[in-house]
mmCIF file of C-alpha atoms and ligand atoms in Angstrom:
data_model
loop_
_atom_site.group_PDB
_atom_site.id
_atom_site.type_symbol
_atom_site.label_atom_id
_atom_site.label_comp_id
_atom_site.label_asym_id
_atom_site.label_seq_id
_atom_site.Cartn_x
_atom_site.Cartn_y
_atom_site.Cartn_z
ATOM 1 C CA UNK N 149 63.615 77.236 127.798
ATOM 2 C CA UNK N 150 66.709 75.340 128.984
ATOM 3 C CA UNK N 151 68.190 76.488 132.196
ATOM 4 C CA UNK N 152 71.715 77.175 131.201
ATOM 5 C CA UNK N 153 73.851 79.824 130.076
ATOM 6 C CA UNK N 154 76.580 79.724 127.563
ATOM 7 C CA UNK N 155 79.627 81.741 126.837
ATOM 8 C CA UNK N 156 80.420 81.409 123.048
ATOM 9 C CA UNK N 157 83.837 83.163 122.627
ATOM 10 C CA UNK N 158 84.090 84.222 118.993
ATOM 11 C CA UNK N 159 80.554 84.318 118.684
ATOM 12 C CA UNK N 160 80.180 87.308 115.936
ATOM 13 C CA UNK N 161 82.723 85.061 113.818
ATOM 14 C CA UNK N 162 81.447 82.698 110.928
ATOM 15 C CA UNK N 163 80.768 79.589 112.994
ATOM 16 C CA UNK N 164 80.074 80.778 116.388
ATOM 17 C CA UNK N 165 77.482 83.296 114.953
ATOM 18 C CA UNK N 166 75.688 80.106 113.383
ATOM 19 C CA UNK N 167 76.048 78.335 116.771
ATOM 20 C CA UNK N 168 74.788 80.979 118.678
ATOM 21 C CA UNK N 169 71.422 81.230 116.560
ATOM 22 C CA UNK N 170 71.189 77.220 117.049
ATOM 23 C CA UNK N 171 71.528 77.598 120.925
ATOM 24 C CA UNK N 172 69.048 80.090 121.042
ATOM 25 C CA UNK N 173 66.391 78.584 119.062
ATOM 26 C CA UNK N 174 67.105 75.515 121.249
ATOM 27 C CA UNK N 175 66.325 77.687 124.341
ATOM 28 C CA UNK N 176 69.750 78.296 125.819
ATOM 29 C CA UNK N 177 70.694 81.918 126.949
ATOM 30 C CA UNK N 178 73.715 82.766 125.412
ATOM 31 C CA UNK N 179 76.447 85.512 126.067
ATOM 32 C CA UNK N 180 78.436 86.222 123.078
ATOM 33 C CA UNK N 181 81.767 87.663 123.424
ATOM 34 C CA UNK N 182 83.708 88.854 120.437
ATOM 35 C CA UNK N 183 86.761 91.378 119.600
ATOM 36 C CA UNK N 184 85.552 92.100 116.421
ATOM 37 C CA UNK N 185 89.097 91.222 114.985
ATOM 38 C CA UNK N 186 87.610 89.200 112.166
ATOM 39 C CA UNK N 187 83.978 89.971 112.754
ATOM 40 C CA UNK N 188 81.245 92.976 112.619
ATOM 41 C CA UNK N 189 78.076 93.705 114.886
ATOM 42 C CA UNK N 190 76.270 93.124 111.746
ATOM 43 C CA UNK N 191 76.548 89.258 112.689
ATOM 44 C CA UNK N 192 75.218 90.419 116.218
ATOM 45 C CA UNK N 193 72.105 91.892 114.533
ATOM 46 C CA UNK N 194 71.848 89.283 112.181
ATOM 47 C CA UNK N 195 71.472 86.332 115.328
ATOM 48 C CA UNK N 196 68.945 89.104 116.620
ATOM 49 C CA UNK N 197 66.988 89.158 113.375
ATOM 50 C CA UNK N 198 66.793 85.365 113.046
ATOM 51 C CA UNK N 199 66.191 84.561 116.408
ATOM 52 C CA UNK N 200 63.838 87.688 117.354
ATOM 53 C CA UNK N 201 65.780 88.269 120.425
ATOM 54 C CA UNK N 202 68.444 90.780 121.595
ATOM 55 C CA UNK N 203 71.692 88.940 121.855
ATOM 56 C CA UNK N 204 73.860 89.851 124.866
ATOM 57 C CA UNK N 205 76.930 90.685 123.506
ATOM 58 C CA UNK N 206 80.085 91.941 125.117
ATOM 59 C CA UNK N 207 82.613 93.619 122.894
ATOM 60 C CA UNK N 208 86.275 92.559 124.483
ATOM 61 C CA UNK N 209 89.134 90.274 124.342
ATOM 62 C CA UNK N 210 89.527 86.847 125.277
ATOM 63 C CA UNK N 211 93.222 87.416 126.501
ATOM 64 C CA UNK N 212 91.907 90.376 128.556
ATOM 65 C CA UNK N 213 91.428 88.684 132.481
ATOM 66 C CA UNK N 214 89.791 91.751 133.815
ATOM 67 C CA UNK N 215 87.184 91.496 130.987
ATOM 68 C CA UNK N 216 86.683 87.977 131.371
ATOM 69 C CA UNK N 217 86.115 88.543 135.064
ATOM 70 C CA UNK N 218 83.502 91.321 134.145
ATOM 71 C CA UNK N 219 81.733 88.761 131.669
ATOM 72 C CA UNK N 220 81.434 85.751 134.311
ATOM 73 C CA UNK N 221 80.752 88.228 137.288
ATOM 74 C CA UNK N 222 77.698 90.114 135.415
ATOM 75 C CA UNK N 223 76.212 86.118 134.054
ATOM 76 C CA UNK N 224 76.230 82.867 135.680
ATOM 77 C CA UNK N 225 77.989 80.745 132.852
ATOM 78 C CA UNK N 226 77.473 77.047 132.925
ATOM 79 C CA UNK N 227 79.579 76.229 129.540
ATOM 80 C CA UNK N 228 81.791 77.645 127.394
ATOM 81 C CA UNK N 229 81.990 77.122 123.526
ATOM 82 C CA UNK N 230 85.614 78.236 122.714
ATOM 83 C CA UNK N 231 85.366 79.730 119.006
ATOM 84 C CA UNK N 232 87.706 82.988 119.581
ATOM 85 C CA UNK N 233 90.746 82.738 117.393
ATOM 86 C CA UNK N 234 92.780 83.591 114.788
ATOM 87 C CA UNK N 235 92.508 81.130 111.898
ATOM 88 C CA UNK N 236 94.200 82.241 108.459
ATOM 89 C CA UNK N 237 96.654 79.706 107.514
ATOM 90 C CA UNK N 238 98.927 81.537 105.316
ATOM 91 C CA UNK N 239 98.806 84.860 107.558
ATOM 92 C CA UNK N 240 100.031 82.723 110.584
ATOM 93 C CA UNK N 241 103.168 81.984 108.410
ATOM 94 C CA UNK N 242 103.799 85.376 108.275
ATOM 95 C CA UNK N 243 102.825 86.305 111.884
ATOM 96 C CA UNK N 244 103.419 83.259 113.922
ATOM 97 C CA UNK N 245 104.040 85.111 117.303
ATOM 98 C CA UNK N 246 100.303 86.757 116.729
ATOM 99 C CA UNK N 247 98.931 83.748 116.459
ATOM 100 C CA UNK N 248 100.598 81.794 119.020
ATOM 101 C CA UNK N 249 99.802 84.578 121.369
ATOM 102 C CA UNK N 250 96.318 84.944 120.520
ATOM 103 C CA UNK N 251 95.318 81.757 120.549
ATOM 104 C CA UNK N 252 97.078 80.041 123.243
ATOM 105 C CA UNK N 253 96.878 83.300 125.522
ATOM 106 C CA UNK N 254 93.203 83.352 125.102
ATOM 107 C CA UNK N 255 92.521 79.806 126.030
ATOM 108 C CA UNK N 256 94.702 79.969 128.927
ATOM 109 C CA UNK N 257 93.193 83.087 130.114
ATOM 110 C CA UNK N 258 89.668 81.905 129.479
ATOM 111 C CA UNK N 259 90.751 78.717 131.497
ATOM 112 C CA UNK N 260 91.989 80.411 134.748
ATOM 113 C CA UNK N 261 88.529 82.696 134.578
ATOM 114 C CA UNK N 262 86.391 79.851 134.271
ATOM 115 C CA UNK N 263 88.160 77.963 137.499
ATOM 116 C CA UNK N 264 87.900 81.035 139.514
ATOM 117 C CA UNK N 265 84.011 81.276 138.525
ATOM 118 C CA UNK N 266 83.487 77.461 139.137
ATOM 119 C CA UNK N 267 82.583 77.075 135.563
ATOM 120 C CA UNK N 268 83.907 73.308 134.230
ATOM 121 C CA UNK N 269 82.104 72.647 131.079
ATOM 122 C CA UNK N 270 84.455 73.414 127.612
ATOM 123 C CA UNK N 271 83.800 72.818 124.081
ATOM 124 C CA UNK N 272 86.666 73.735 121.891
ATOM 125 C CA UNK N 273 86.814 74.492 118.296
ATOM 126 C CA UNK N 274 89.510 72.181 116.976
ATOM 127 C CA UNK N 275 90.624 71.294 113.632
ATOM 128 C CA UNK N 276 91.399 68.375 111.273
ATOM 129 C CA UNK N 277 94.877 70.008 111.002
ATOM 130 C CA UNK N 278 95.945 67.844 114.225
ATOM 131 C CA UNK N 279 95.721 64.553 112.320
ATOM 132 C CA UNK N 280 98.568 63.904 109.913
ATOM 133 C CA UNK N 281 99.361 60.032 108.956
ATOM 134 C CA UNK N 282 100.595 59.863 105.376
ATOM 135 C CA UNK N 283 99.067 56.474 105.054
ATOM 136 C CA UNK N 284 95.396 57.338 106.175
ATOM 137 C CA UNK N 285 92.705 59.443 104.567
ATOM 138 C CA UNK N 286 89.928 58.853 106.883
ATOM 139 C CA UNK N 287 90.730 60.115 110.034
ATOM 140 C CA UNK N 288 89.220 58.497 113.226
ATOM 141 C CA UNK N 289 90.020 60.246 116.454
ATOM 142 C CA UNK N 290 92.875 57.588 117.115
ATOM 143 C CA UNK N 291 94.650 58.912 113.920
ATOM 144 C CA UNK N 292 98.142 59.882 114.624
ATOM 145 C CA UNK N 293 98.295 63.499 115.389
ATOM 146 C CA UNK N 294 101.107 65.152 113.688
ATOM 147 C CA UNK N 295 103.815 67.137 116.119
ATOM 148 C CA UNK N 296 104.236 69.473 113.395
ATOM 149 C CA UNK N 297 101.202 70.743 111.640
ATOM 150 C CA UNK N 298 101.787 72.762 108.234
ATOM 151 C CA UNK N 299 101.141 76.197 109.950
ATOM 152 C CA UNK N 300 101.653 77.908 113.382
ATOM 153 C CA UNK N 301 97.744 78.036 112.993
ATOM 154 C CA UNK N 302 97.428 74.436 112.728
ATOM 155 C CA UNK N 303 100.450 73.883 115.921
ATOM 156 C CA UNK N 304 97.734 76.572 118.004
ATOM 157 C CA UNK N 305 95.180 74.041 117.734
ATOM 158 C CA UNK N 306 97.259 70.968 118.546
ATOM 159 C CA UNK N 307 98.681 72.765 121.347
ATOM 160 C CA UNK N 308 95.751 74.319 122.569
ATOM 161 C CA UNK N 309 94.134 70.586 122.643
ATOM 162 C CA UNK N 310 97.139 69.706 124.776
ATOM 163 C CA UNK N 311 96.819 72.705 127.235
ATOM 164 C CA UNK N 312 92.598 71.407 127.706
ATOM 165 C CA UNK N 313 93.552 67.639 128.027
ATOM 166 C CA UNK N 314 96.407 68.514 130.585
ATOM 167 C CA UNK N 315 94.652 70.850 132.415
ATOM 168 C CA UNK N 316 91.513 68.583 132.544
ATOM 169 C CA UNK N 317 93.647 65.860 133.957
ATOM 170 C CA UNK N 318 95.590 67.807 136.210
ATOM 171 C CA UNK N 319 95.083 69.336 139.714
ATOM 172 C CA UNK N 320 94.050 72.790 138.916
ATOM 173 C CA UNK N 321 90.157 72.347 138.685
ATOM 174 C CA UNK N 322 89.666 69.589 141.287
ATOM 175 C CA UNK N 323 88.355 72.109 143.830
ATOM 176 C CA UNK N 324 85.745 72.971 141.469
ATOM 177 C CA UNK N 325 84.885 69.250 140.606
ATOM 178 C CA UNK N 326 87.048 68.994 137.840
ATOM 179 C CA UNK N 327 87.282 70.242 133.856
ATOM 180 C CA UNK N 328 85.271 68.550 131.262
ATOM 181 C CA UNK N 329 86.115 69.291 127.942
ATOM 182 C CA UNK N 330 84.974 68.082 124.352
ATOM 183 C CA UNK N 331 87.294 69.114 121.516
ATOM 184 C CA UNK N 332 85.299 69.042 118.348
ATOM 185 C CA UNK N 333 87.749 68.585 115.298
ATOM 186 C CA UNK N 334 85.770 69.977 112.245
ATOM 187 C CA UNK N 335 86.670 69.454 108.719
ATOM 188 C CA UNK N 336 85.720 72.045 106.056
ATOM 189 C CA UNK N 337 82.937 74.060 107.198
ATOM 190 C CA UNK N 338 81.043 75.788 104.334
ATOM 191 C CA UNK N 339 77.606 77.092 103.813
ATOM 192 C CA UNK N 340 75.409 79.747 105.301
ATOM 193 C CA UNK N 341 72.218 80.390 107.171
ATOM 194 C CA UNK N 342 68.949 79.400 105.089
ATOM 195 C CA UNK N 343 67.685 82.815 106.123
ATOM 196 C CA UNK N 344 70.427 84.311 103.856
ATOM 197 C CA UNK N 345 71.077 86.750 106.514
ATOM 198 C CA UNK N 346 74.314 84.902 107.986
ATOM 199 C CA UNK N 347 77.508 83.759 106.287
ATOM 200 C CA UNK N 348 81.080 83.749 106.019
ATOM 201 C CA UNK N 349 82.435 87.075 105.437
ATOM 202 C CA UNK N 350 86.043 87.069 105.176
ATOM 203 C CA UNK N 351 88.339 89.923 105.014
ATOM 204 C CA UNK N 352 90.132 90.465 101.631
ATOM 205 C CA UNK N 353 90.801 87.716 99.122
ATOM 206 C CA UNK N 354 89.352 84.731 100.711
ATOM 207 C CA UNK N 355 91.975 81.534 101.315
ATOM 208 C CA UNK N 356 89.304 79.324 101.215
ATOM 209 C CA UNK N 357 87.541 77.662 98.403
ATOM 210 C CA UNK N 358 83.818 78.201 98.935
ATOM 211 C CA UNK N 359 83.848 81.990 99.555
ATOM 212 C CA UNK N 360 86.590 82.229 96.830
ATOM 213 C CA UNK N 361 84.146 80.735 94.169
ATOM 214 C CA UNK N 362 80.990 82.902 95.464
ATOM 215 C CA UNK N 363 83.130 85.901 95.235
ATOM 216 C CA UNK N 364 84.005 85.033 91.628
ATOM 217 C CA UNK N 365 80.470 84.030 91.078
ATOM 218 C CA UNK N 366 79.264 87.859 92.309
ATOM 219 C CA UNK N 367 81.708 89.349 90.225
ATOM 220 C CA UNK N 368 84.485 90.512 92.954
ATOM 221 C CA UNK N 369 86.880 88.127 91.592
ATOM 222 C CA UNK N 370 87.803 87.192 88.185
ATOM 223 C CA UNK N 371 88.089 83.573 88.122
ATOM 224 C CA UNK N 372 89.204 80.769 90.625
ATOM 225 C CA UNK N 373 92.648 79.449 90.709
ATOM 226 C CA UNK N 374 92.349 75.440 91.149
ATOM 227 C CA UNK N 375 95.706 74.452 93.182
ATOM 228 C CA UNK N 376 96.434 71.431 91.036
ATOM 229 C CA UNK N 377 94.353 69.005 88.753
ATOM 230 C CA UNK N 378 96.937 66.262 88.952
ATOM 231 C CA UNK N 379 96.543 64.752 92.402
ATOM 232 C CA UNK N 380 95.639 60.707 92.491
ATOM 233 C CA UNK N 381 92.277 61.485 92.993
ATOM 234 C CA UNK N 382 89.443 60.378 90.471
ATOM 235 C CA UNK N 383 89.369 63.867 89.037
ATOM 236 C CA UNK N 384 92.720 65.068 90.012
ATOM 237 C CA UNK N 385 91.490 67.616 92.287
ATOM 238 C CA UNK N 386 91.988 67.102 96.109
ATOM 239 C CA UNK N 387 88.937 65.606 98.333
ATOM 240 C CA UNK N 388 88.111 67.232 101.572
ATOM 241 C CA UNK N 389 84.989 66.759 103.767
ATOM 242 C CA UNK N 390 82.955 69.674 103.644
ATOM 243 C CA UNK N 391 80.169 70.140 106.318
ATOM 244 C CA UNK N 392 77.542 72.680 106.323
ATOM 245 C CA UNK N 393 77.859 75.352 108.828
ATOM 246 C CA UNK N 394 74.326 74.901 110.236
ATOM 247 C CA UNK N 395 75.100 71.173 110.841
ATOM 248 C CA UNK N 396 78.099 72.120 112.444
ATOM 249 C CA UNK N 397 76.461 74.294 114.878
ATOM 250 C CA UNK N 398 73.972 71.644 115.526
ATOM 251 C CA UNK N 399 76.858 69.604 116.455
ATOM 252 C CA UNK N 400 77.999 72.030 119.217
ATOM 253 C CA UNK N 401 74.176 71.373 120.592
ATOM 254 C CA UNK N 402 75.093 67.776 120.575
ATOM 255 C CA UNK N 403 78.804 68.485 122.108
ATOM 256 C CA UNK N 404 77.029 70.373 124.905
ATOM 257 C CA UNK N 405 74.633 67.984 125.933
ATOM 258 C CA UNK N 406 77.336 65.306 126.044
ATOM 259 C CA UNK N 407 79.974 67.570 128.129
ATOM 260 C CA UNK N 408 77.039 68.538 130.431
ATOM 261 C CA UNK N 409 76.529 64.732 131.034
ATOM 262 C CA UNK N 410 80.035 64.440 132.183
ATOM 263 C CA UNK N 411 81.860 64.915 135.647
ATOM 264 C CA UNK N 412 85.533 64.905 137.057
ATOM 265 C CA UNK N 413 88.359 65.057 134.899
ATOM 266 C CA UNK N 414 87.399 64.480 131.044
ATOM 267 C CA UNK N 415 88.936 65.532 127.785
ATOM 268 C CA UNK N 416 87.502 63.678 124.555
ATOM 269 C CA UNK N 417 88.163 64.660 120.994
ATOM 270 C CA UNK N 418 85.459 64.216 118.481
ATOM 271 C CA UNK N 419 85.487 64.543 114.668
ATOM 272 C CA UNK N 420 82.815 66.709 112.980
ATOM 273 C CA UNK N 421 82.245 66.112 109.168
ATOM 274 C CA UNK N 422 80.001 64.857 106.683
ATOM 275 C CA UNK N 423 82.092 61.837 106.210
ATOM 276 C CA UNK N 424 81.921 62.191 102.470
ATOM 277 C CA UNK N 425 85.106 63.083 100.292
ATOM 278 C CA UNK N 426 84.308 65.725 97.512
ATOM 279 C CA UNK N 427 86.588 67.021 94.821
ATOM 280 C CA UNK N 428 87.023 70.628 94.103
ATOM 281 C CA UNK N 429 85.598 69.873 90.471
ATOM 282 C CA UNK N 430 82.453 68.743 92.370
ATOM 283 C CA UNK N 431 81.930 71.895 94.760
ATOM 284 C CA UNK N 432 82.326 73.708 91.358
ATOM 285 C CA UNK N 433 79.614 72.106 89.645
ATOM 286 C CA UNK N 434 77.316 72.566 92.836
ATOM 287 C CA UNK N 435 78.113 75.920 92.729
ATOM 288 C CA UNK N 436 77.682 76.179 89.046
ATOM 289 C CA UNK N 437 74.140 74.629 89.778
ATOM 290 C CA UNK N 438 73.302 77.298 92.454
ATOM 291 C CA UNK N 439 74.233 80.175 90.500
ATOM 292 C CA UNK N 440 72.893 79.195 87.284
ATOM 293 C CA UNK N 441 75.844 79.980 85.202
ATOM 294 C CA UNK N 442 79.525 78.802 84.774
ATOM 295 C CA UNK N 443 82.272 79.354 87.523
ATOM 296 C CA UNK N 444 85.391 80.691 85.570
ATOM 297 C CA UNK N 445 88.270 78.953 86.852
ATOM 298 C CA UNK N 446 92.205 78.451 86.034
ATOM 299 C CA UNK N 447 94.554 75.531 87.138
ATOM 300 C CA UNK N 448 97.427 76.546 88.578
ATOM 301 C CA UNK N 449 100.204 75.336 90.755
ATOM 302 C CA UNK N 450 99.994 72.758 93.727
ATOM 303 C CA UNK N 451 99.309 74.979 97.042
ATOM 304 C CA UNK N 452 102.263 73.826 99.576
ATOM 305 C CA UNK N 453 100.877 71.642 102.365
ATOM 306 C CA UNK N 454 97.659 70.786 100.486
ATOM 307 C CA UNK N 455 96.935 66.860 100.940
ATOM 308 C CA UNK N 456 95.601 64.779 97.799
ATOM 309 C CA UNK N 457 92.593 63.469 100.447
ATOM 310 C CA UNK N 458 91.296 63.367 103.916
ATOM 311 C CA UNK N 459 87.599 63.079 105.473
ATOM 312 C CA UNK N 460 86.210 62.438 108.529
ATOM 313 C CA UNK N 461 85.608 59.044 110.134
ATOM 314 C CA UNK N 462 82.021 60.144 111.953
ATOM 315 C CA UNK N 463 81.231 56.922 113.966
ATOM 316 C CA UNK N 464 82.445 58.555 117.164
ATOM 317 C CA UNK N 465 80.188 61.616 116.642
ATOM 318 C CA UNK N 466 77.066 59.400 116.070
ATOM 319 C CA UNK N 467 77.661 56.748 118.731
ATOM 320 C CA UNK N 468 78.683 59.577 121.639
ATOM 321 C CA UNK N 469 77.070 62.372 120.334
ATOM 322 C CA UNK N 470 74.207 60.938 118.338
ATOM 323 C CA UNK N 471 75.046 63.430 115.501
ATOM 324 C CA UNK N 472 74.837 62.981 112.122
ATOM 325 C CA UNK N 473 74.816 65.761 109.305
ATOM 326 C CA UNK N 474 71.609 66.264 107.305
ATOM 327 C CA UNK N 475 72.439 68.682 104.867
ATOM 328 C CA UNK N 476 74.160 67.818 101.550
ATOM 329 C CA UNK N 477 76.718 69.830 99.288
ATOM 330 C CA UNK N 478 74.123 71.237 97.148
ATOM 331 C CA UNK N 479 72.529 72.628 100.397
ATOM 332 C CA UNK N 480 75.873 74.276 101.376
ATOM 333 C CA UNK N 481 76.332 75.652 97.850
ATOM 334 C CA UNK N 482 72.974 76.956 97.565
ATOM 335 C CA UNK N 483 72.895 78.635 100.951
ATOM 336 C CA UNK N 484 76.495 80.256 100.208
ATOM 337 C CA UNK N 485 75.481 81.611 97.155
ATOM 338 C CA UNK N 486 71.734 83.175 98.693
ATOM 339 C CA UNK N 487 74.264 84.690 101.184
ATOM 340 C CA UNK N 488 76.856 86.078 98.830
ATOM 341 C CA UNK N 489 74.110 87.442 96.388
ATOM 342 C CA UNK N 490 72.347 89.055 98.752
ATOM 343 C CA UNK N 491 75.223 90.521 100.676
ATOM 344 C CA UNK N 492 78.049 90.954 98.101
ATOM 345 C CA UNK N 493 80.028 93.025 100.428
ATOM 346 C CA UNK N 494 79.210 90.855 103.523
ATOM 347 C CA UNK N 495 77.936 92.522 106.491
ATOM 348 C CA UNK N 496 79.212 96.107 105.480
ATOM 349 C CA UNK N 497 76.604 98.024 103.806
HETATM 350 P P1 NAD M 554 86.208 83.370 112.259
HETATM 351 O O1 NAD M 554 87.472 84.507 112.547
HETATM 352 O O2 NAD M 554 84.965 83.644 111.585
HETATM 353 O O3 NAD M 554 85.593 83.745 113.970
HETATM 354 C C1 NAD M 554 86.580 83.946 115.168
HETATM 355 C C2 NAD M 554 86.098 85.106 116.019
HETATM 356 O O4 NAD M 554 87.052 85.097 117.162
HETATM 357 C C3 NAD M 554 86.206 86.226 114.893
HETATM 358 O O5 NAD M 554 85.070 86.642 115.161
HETATM 359 C C4 NAD M 554 87.080 87.241 115.786
HETATM 360 O O6 NAD M 554 86.904 88.394 115.895
HETATM 361 C C5 NAD M 554 87.147 86.554 117.235
HETATM 362 N N1 NAD M 554 88.565 86.870 117.916
HETATM 363 C C6 NAD M 554 89.571 86.168 117.578
HETATM 364 N N2 NAD M 554 90.308 86.477 118.575
HETATM 365 C C7 NAD M 554 89.704 86.814 119.587
HETATM 366 C C8 NAD M 554 90.057 87.347 120.941
HETATM 367 N N3 NAD M 554 91.251 87.096 121.382
HETATM 368 N N4 NAD M 554 89.429 87.640 121.726
HETATM 369 C C9 NAD M 554 87.889 87.684 121.341
HETATM 370 N N5 NAD M 554 87.696 87.579 119.967
HETATM 371 C C10 NAD M 554 88.156 87.118 119.272
HETATM 372 O O7 NAD M 554 86.253 81.930 112.268
HETATM 373 P P2 NAD M 554 85.572 80.804 112.263
HETATM 374 O O8 NAD M 554 85.348 80.260 110.845
HETATM 375 O O9 NAD M 554 84.163 81.077 112.967
HETATM 376 O O10 NAD M 554 86.200 79.965 113.238
HETATM 377 C C11 NAD M 554 85.863 79.633 114.765
HETATM 378 C C12 NAD M 554 86.712 78.694 115.390
HETATM 379 O O11 NAD M 554 86.690 77.613 114.400
HETATM 380 C C13 NAD M 554 88.392 78.987 115.477
HETATM 381 O O12 NAD M 554 88.847 78.823 116.424
HETATM 382 C C14 NAD M 554 88.744 78.196 114.043
HETATM 383 O O13 NAD M 554 90.165 77.978 113.878
HETATM 384 C C15 NAD M 554 87.875 77.095 114.437
HETATM 385 N N6 NAD M 554 87.826 76.276 113.289
HETATM 386 C C16 NAD M 554 87.580 77.102 111.707
HETATM 387 C C17 NAD M 554 87.534 76.078 110.652
HETATM 388 C C18 NAD M 554 87.169 76.494 109.412
HETATM 389 O O14 NAD M 554 87.322 76.234 108.172
HETATM 390 N N7 NAD M 554 86.446 77.785 109.537
HETATM 391 C C19 NAD M 554 87.969 74.942 110.750
HETATM 392 C C20 NAD M 554 88.475 74.417 111.787
HETATM 393 C C21 NAD M 554 88.492 75.044 112.871
HETATM 394 N N1 UDP M 555 91.256 75.117 96.653
HETATM 395 C C1 UDP M 555 91.343 75.811 95.577
HETATM 396 N N2 UDP M 555 91.565 76.993 95.265
HETATM 397 C C2 UDP M 555 91.206 77.797 96.263
HETATM 398 C C3 UDP M 555 90.973 77.685 97.198
HETATM 399 C C4 UDP M 555 91.039 76.419 97.683
HETATM 400 O O1 UDP M 555 91.826 75.081 94.715
HETATM 401 O O2 UDP M 555 91.192 79.208 95.978
HETATM 402 C C5 UDP M 555 91.228 74.020 96.875
HETATM 403 C C6 UDP M 555 92.474 73.394 98.010
HETATM 404 O O3 UDP M 555 93.560 73.082 97.021
HETATM 405 C C7 UDP M 555 91.767 72.134 98.809
HETATM 406 C C8 UDP M 555 90.271 72.611 98.638
HETATM 407 O O4 UDP M 555 90.295 73.898 97.800
HETATM 408 O O5 UDP M 555 92.000 71.043 98.170
HETATM 409 C C9 UDP M 555 89.702 73.285 99.824
HETATM 410 O O6 UDP M 555 90.821 73.985 100.415
HETATM 411 P P1 UDP M 555 90.190 75.133 101.628
HETATM 412 O O7 UDP M 555 91.525 76.221 101.782
HETATM 413 O O8 UDP M 555 89.095 75.347 101.428
HETATM 414 O O9 UDP M 555 90.392 74.126 102.937
HETATM 415 P P2 UDP M 555 91.377 73.196 103.508
HETATM 416 O O10 UDP M 555 91.220 71.891 103.123
HETATM 417 O O11 UDP M 555 92.814 73.540 102.852
HETATM 418 O O12 UDP M 555 91.495 73.614 104.857
#
């Protein structure tokens, strides 16, 4: 048993729930907070089943300071992993105010609560979307950050990083020993828990490649639209860096170890990817192996904002976290499919 309690905001969501499992299995005490905007209690139940524990769960909103006060009062929190936020790129273009309000306010309110209760360890869910350098495809942590991500969602990630960096380096946490932040910049998480009991459960028609494919495979959608096959890449489709969600979850354990070793004023961004560019056609081929049938697709127009290629330089994660991914593309697609075929309607019965 690790004698540490970790607050996991957004812990009923896709990445948060997988991280909760890994933390509990590593012996941490966890406190899960989620407003269930994009998640269901079924995920909390699944965390309990997989770990044979009764998860500590609070339904509530990270923008609600009184609610957070209750959570911090009832639990001695040693560190926070902050997943809570809205994440749909397309929706953020239509509802920017809602995105700025929820994502920025939850981070600010959480920081205020942490300061009040003397909690100074913060692991943040950031994204490769903070980068943009047209001349670079392999992003390291020093790759130029864009000052205008493609979507309001992306901008909220960039601004949250600035809020965290400025707060870590400012004076407001000095009275409690300084704020230590690790900002984990995720590439493309896919996959599901190997038990088949935990996975991605998107609302409505999925925006992302893997859940779209599994919903085609299970017969909920007719065919996959491939957003362009005329890119200057080996097979014409864009290359991305897919990382198994369980590897990503383990990356948070490494991030926690790292942040616990720090003191004073500290902010450090670290990429979490597999470091291997993979095309849309390669993802489809891997799913076809897992499913045992062809995935129908149709090549359509390019999607606005899609880049031909980007992937992570993982050297820093290896050097400072000792973290490397272990699960390959075929494990990602096999686990995604296992989850989808056993839960065609996600967590709802
Ligand atoms: P998710 O939507 O499954 O999980 C986010 C959870 O936060 C949801 O369960 C939602 O109900 C909850 N939530 C939202 N606003 C809240 C609030 N104000 N208070 C309490 N709970 C709230 O998303 P995910 O894919 O698990 O992503 C987790 C984090 O990782 C997000 O911050 C996301 O932006 C970031 N991220 C995700 C990806 C990805 O591809 N999935 C990539 C990069 C970064
Ligand atoms: N993609 C696609 N059809 C879909 C969804 C995605 O062809 O229905 C492609 C998209 O163009 C990109 C890749 O799959 O090249 C990964 O897209 P996703 O939205 O999953 O992640 P992103 O890299 O955009 O964050």
